[in-house]
Phi, psi and omega in degrees: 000130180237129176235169180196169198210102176264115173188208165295125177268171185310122165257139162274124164261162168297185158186137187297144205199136189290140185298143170106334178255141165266134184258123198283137159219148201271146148238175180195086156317146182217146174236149176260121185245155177237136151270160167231122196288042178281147161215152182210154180275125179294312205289316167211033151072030142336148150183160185231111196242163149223184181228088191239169180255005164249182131262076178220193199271332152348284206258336177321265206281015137301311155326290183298329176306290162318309171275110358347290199269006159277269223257060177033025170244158195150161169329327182288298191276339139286084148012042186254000000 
Protein backbone atom coordinates (compact mmCIF):
# COMPACT_ATOMS: atom_id res chain seq x y z
CA UNK A 1 0.00 0.00 0.00
CA UNK A 2 1.43 3.43 -1.02
CA UNK A 3 -0.08 6.48 -0.55
CA UNK A 4 0.00 9.83 -2.21
CA UNK A 5 -1.63 13.17 -2.47
CA UNK A 6 -2.45 15.39 -5.37
CA UNK A 7 -4.23 18.45 -5.32
CA UNK A 8 -3.03 22.00 -3.74
CA UNK A 9 -1.41 22.80 -0.68
CA UNK A 10 -2.66 25.72 1.87
CA UNK A 11 -1.81 29.25 0.26
CA UNK A 12 -0.57 31.97 2.46
CA UNK A 13 -2.52 35.35 2.55
CA UNK A 14 -1.78 38.31 3.49
CA UNK A 15 -4.20 39.64 6.01
CA UNK A 16 -4.76 43.07 7.88
CA UNK A 17 -3.18 43.79 11.01
CA UNK A 18 -2.35 46.66 13.55
CA UNK A 19 1.39 48.02 12.25
CA UNK A 20 3.58 46.23 14.87
CA UNK A 21 1.34 43.06 15.70
CA UNK A 22 1.95 39.72 14.40
CA UNK A 23 -1.05 38.44 13.04
CA UNK A 24 -2.61 34.88 13.94
CA UNK A 25 -4.58 33.35 11.23
CA UNK A 26 -5.78 29.45 11.82
CA UNK A 27 -5.64 27.35 8.99
CA UNK A 28 -7.54 24.15 8.29
CA UNK A 29 -6.65 22.38 5.33
CA UNK A 30 -9.15 20.12 4.03
CA UNK A 31 -8.45 17.15 1.43
CA UNK A 32 -10.49 15.27 -0.31
CA UNK A 33 -8.92 11.51 -0.68
CA UNK A 34 -9.50 8.71 -3.61
CA UNK A 35 -8.13 5.18 -3.29
CA UNK A 36 -7.06 3.12 -5.75
CA UNK A 37 -7.84 -0.72 -5.99
CA UNK A 38 -4.85 -2.21 -8.48
CA UNK A 39 -4.10 -5.69 -9.59
CA UNK A 40 -1.80 -6.81 -11.98
CA UNK A 41 -0.07 -9.29 -13.85
CA UNK A 42 3.37 -9.20 -13.64
CA UNK A 43 4.04 -11.67 -16.26
CA UNK A 44 2.65 -9.08 -18.95
CA UNK A 45 1.96 -6.25 -17.02
CA UNK A 46 -2.33 -6.47 -17.36
CA UNK A 47 -3.92 -4.54 -15.01
CA UNK A 48 -7.40 -3.58 -13.37
CA UNK A 49 -8.07 -0.87 -11.48
CA UNK A 50 -10.46 1.02 -9.42
CA UNK A 51 -11.50 4.32 -7.77
CA UNK A 52 -13.15 4.65 -4.44
CA UNK A 53 -13.28 7.22 -1.86
CA UNK A 54 -13.18 5.01 0.95
CA UNK A 55 -11.07 1.96 2.34
CA UNK A 56 -12.99 -0.30 4.32
CA UNK A 57 -14.13 -4.17 4.78
CA UNK A 58 -17.40 -2.70 2.88
CA UNK A 59 -16.20 -1.54 -0.49
CA UNK A 60 -13.22 -4.01 -0.39
CA UNK A 61 -14.97 -6.88 -1.64
CA UNK A 62 -16.94 -5.17 -3.95
CA UNK A 63 -13.70 -4.35 -5.67
CA UNK A 64 -12.70 -7.85 -5.65
CA UNK A 65 -15.84 -9.07 -6.86
CA UNK A 66 -15.81 -6.37 -9.92
CA UNK A 67 -12.11 -7.68 -11.20
CA UNK A 68 -13.58 -11.63 -10.71
CA UNK A 69 -15.78 -10.46 -12.91
CA UNK A 70 -13.79 -8.53 -15.40
CA UNK A 71 -11.62 -11.63 -15.71
CA UNK A 72 -14.46 -14.97 -15.58
CA UNK A 73 -13.76 -15.73 -12.54
CA UNK A 74 -15.97 -16.28 -9.81
CA UNK A 75 -18.24 -18.99 -8.50
CA UNK A 76 -20.11 -19.79 -11.99
CA UNK A 77 -16.99 -20.74 -13.24
CA UNK A 78 -15.89 -23.40 -10.33
CA UNK A 79 -19.00 -24.95 -9.72
CA UNK A 80 -19.41 -23.03 -6.60
Amino acid sequence: MDEHRLGLKPIRRRVWALRGKTPLVWERPSYRWLYVYAFVRPSTGENKHGLLPLVDTESFPAVLEAFARARGAGRGRWGG
